[in-house]
């Protein structure tokens, strides 16, 4: 395998594993939000605000991984 194919494979792993992690994290957080709001409906609004804030941070971490993968795909400093 050439260096370029290894870079493409590593970019795919970065994006794929980041997407899987973000999806699992948001799913767990959404499930816990539903459990908490079912137990105490009066605190649903503050929890919803915090849940959306955390969902944005989880997505931001995934998008940073996509940015790093695109950096290595298009402007790789390791390829000669």
Coordinates of N, CA and C in Angstrom, one line a residue:
X1 N 0.8 -1.2 0.0 CA 0.0 0.0 0.0 C 0.9 1.2 0.0
X2 N 0.4 2.2 -0.7 CA 1.2 3.5 -0.8 C 0.9 4.4 0.4
X3 N 1.7 5.4 0.5 CA 1.4 6.4 1.6 C 0.1 7.1 1.4
X4 N -0.3 7.4 0.2 CA -1.6 8.1 -0.1 C -2.8 7.2 0.3
X5 N -2.7 5.9 0.0 CA -3.8 5.0 0.4 C -3.9 4.9 1.9
X6 N -2.8 4.9 2.6 CA -2.8 4.8 4.1 C -3.4 6.1 4.7
X7 N -3.1 7.3 4.0 CA -3.7 8.5 4.5 C -5.2 8.5 4.3
X8 N -5.7 8.0 3.1 CA -7.1 7.9 2.9 C -7.8 7.0 3.9
X9 N -7.1 5.8 4.2 CA -7.7 4.9 5.1 C -7.8 5.5 6.5
X10 N -6.7 6.2 6.9 CA -6.7 6.8 8.3 C -7.8 8.0 8.3
X11 N -8.0 8.7 7.3 CA -9.0 9.7 7.3 C -10.4 9.1 7.4
X12 N -10.6 8.0 6.8 CA -11.9 7.3 6.9 C -12.1 6.8 8.3
X13 N -11.0 6.3 9.0 CA -11.2 5.9 10.3 C -11.5 7.0 11.3
X14 N -10.8 8.2 11.1 CA -11.0 9.3 11.9 C -12.5 9.8 11.8
X15 N -13.0 9.9 10.6 CA -14.4 10.4 10.4 C -15.4 9.3 10.9
X16 N -15.1 8.1 10.5 CA -16.1 7.0 10.9 C -16.2 6.8 12.4
X17 N -15.1 6.7 13.1 CA -15.1 6.5 14.5 C -15.6 7.7 15.2
X18 N -15.3 8.9 14.7 CA -15.9 10.1 15.3 C -17.4 10.2 15.2
X19 N -17.9 9.8 14.0 CA -19.4 9.8 13.8 C -20.0 8.8 14.7
X20 N -19.4 7.6 14.8 CA -20.0 6.6 15.7 C -20.0 7.0 17.2
X21 N -18.9 7.6 17.6 CA -18.9 8.1 19.0 C -19.8 9.3 19.2
X22 N -20.0 10.2 18.3 CA -20.9 11.3 18.5 C -22.4 10.8 18.5
X23 N -22.7 9.8 17.6 CA -24.1 9.3 17.6 C -24.4 8.5 18.9
X24 N -23.4 7.7 19.4 CA -23.7 7.0 20.7 C -23.8 8.0 21.8
X25 N -22.9 9.0 21.9 CA -23.0 10.0 22.9 C -24.3 10.8 23.0
X26 N -24.8 11.2 21.8 CA -26.0 11.9 21.7 C -27.2 11.0 22.1
X27 N -27.1 9.7 21.7 CA -28.2 8.8 22.0 C -28.3 8.5 23.5
X28 N -27.2 8.3 24.1 CA -27.2 8.1 25.6 C -27.7 9.3 26.3
X29 N -27.2 10.5 25.9 CA -27.6 11.8 26.5 C -29.1 12.0 26.3
X30 N -29.6 11.7 25.1 CA -31.1 11.9 24.9 C -31.9 10.9 25.7
X31 N -31.4 9.7 25.9 CA -32.1 8.7 26.7 C -32.2 9.1 28.2
X32 N -31.0 9.6 28.7 CA -31.0 10.1 30.1 C -31.9 11.3 30.3
X33 N -31.9 12.2 29.2 CA -32.8 13.4 29.3 C -34.3 12.9 29.4
X34 N -34.7 12.0 28.6 CA -36.0 11.5 28.7 C -36.3 10.8 30.0
X35 N -35.4 10.1 30.6 CA -35.6 9.5 31.9 C -35.7 10.6 33.0
X36 N -34.9 11.6 32.9 CA -34.9 12.6 33.9 C -36.2 13.5 33.8
X37 N -36.6 13.8 32.6 CA -37.8 14.6 32.5 C -39.1 13.8 32.8
X38 N -39.0 12.4 32.7 CA -40.2 11.6 33.1 C -40.3 11.6 34.6
X39 N -39.1 11.6 35.3 CA -39.2 11.5 36.7 C -39.6 12.8 37.4
X40 N -39.0 13.9 36.8 CA -39.3 15.2 37.3 C -39.7 16.2 36.2
X41 N -40.9 16.3 35.8 CA -41.3 17.1 34.7 C -41.1 18.6 34.9
X42 N -41.0 19.0 36.2 CA -40.9 20.5 36.4 C -39.5 21.0 36.1
X43 N -38.5 20.1 35.9 CA -37.2 20.6 35.6 C -36.9 20.3 34.1
X44 N -37.9 20.1 33.3 CA -37.7 19.7 31.9 C -37.0 20.9 31.1
X45 N -37.4 22.1 31.3 CA -36.9 23.2 30.5 C -35.4 23.5 30.8
X46 N -34.9 23.5 32.0 CA -33.5 23.7 32.3 C -32.7 22.5 31.7
X47 N -33.2 21.3 31.8 CA -32.5 20.1 31.3 C -32.4 20.2 29.8
X48 N -33.5 20.7 29.2 CA -33.5 20.8 27.7 C -32.4 21.7 27.2
X49 N -32.3 22.8 27.9 CA -31.3 23.8 27.5 C -29.9 23.2 27.6
X50 N -29.6 22.5 28.7 CA -28.3 21.9 28.9 C -28.1 20.7 27.9
X51 N -29.2 20.0 27.6 CA -29.0 18.9 26.6 C -28.6 19.4 25.3
X52 N -29.3 20.5 24.8 CA -28.9 21.0 23.5 C -27.5 21.6 23.5
X53 N -27.1 22.2 24.6 CA -25.7 22.8 24.7 C -24.7 21.6 24.5
X54 N -25.0 20.5 25.3 CA -24.1 19.4 25.2 C -24.1 18.7 23.8
X55 N -25.3 18.7 23.2 CA -25.4 18.1 21.8 C -24.5 18.9 20.9
X56 N -24.5 20.2 21.0 CA -23.7 21.0 20.2 C -22.2 20.8 20.4
X57 N -21.8 20.6 21.7 CA -20.4 20.4 22.0 C -20.0 19.0 21.4
X58 N -20.9 18.0 21.5 CA -20.5 16.7 21.0 C -20.4 16.8 19.5
X59 N -21.3 17.5 18.8 CA -21.1 17.6 17.4 C -19.9 18.4 17.0
X60 N -19.5 19.4 17.8 CA -18.4 20.2 17.5 C -17.1 19.4 17.6
X61 N -17.0 18.4 18.6 CA -15.9 17.6 18.7 C -15.8 16.7 17.4
X62 N -16.9 16.2 16.9 CA -16.9 15.4 15.7 C -16.4 16.2 14.5
X63 N -16.9 17.4 14.4 CA -16.5 18.3 13.3 C -15.1 18.7 13.3
X64 N -14.5 18.8 14.5 CA -13.0 19.0 14.6 C -12.3 17.8 14.1
X65 N -12.8 16.6 14.4 CA -12.2 15.4 13.8 C -12.2 15.4 12.3
X66 N -13.4 15.8 11.7 CA -13.5 15.9 10.3 C -12.5 16.9 9.7
X67 N -12.4 18.0 10.4 CA -11.4 19.1 9.9 C -10.0 18.5 9.9
X68 N -9.6 17.8 10.9 CA -8.3 17.2 11.0 C -8.1 16.2 9.9
X69 N -9.1 15.4 9.6 CA -9.1 14.4 8.5 C -8.9 15.1 7.2
X70 N -9.7 16.2 7.0 CA -9.5 16.9 5.7 C -8.2 17.6 5.6
X71 N -7.6 18.0 6.7 CA -6.2 18.6 6.7 C -5.2 17.5 6.2
X72 N -5.4 16.3 6.7 CA -4.5 15.2 6.3 C -4.8 14.8 4.9
X73 N -6.0 14.9 4.4 CA -6.4 14.4 3.1 C -5.9 15.4 2.0
X74 N -5.9 16.7 2.3 CA -5.6 17.7 1.2 C -4.3 18.4 1.4
X75 N -3.8 18.5 2.6 CA -2.6 19.3 2.9 C -1.7 18.5 3.8
X76 N -1.4 17.2 3.5 CA -0.7 16.3 4.4 C 0.8 16.7 4.5
X77 N 1.2 17.0 5.7 CA 2.6 17.4 5.8 C 3.5 16.1 5.8
X78 N 3.0 14.9 5.9 CA 3.8 13.7 6.0 C 4.1 13.2 4.7
X79 N 3.4 13.6 3.6 CA 3.7 13.1 2.3 C 4.7 14.0 1.6
X80 N 5.6 13.4 0.9 CA 6.7 14.1 0.3 C 6.3 14.8 -0.9

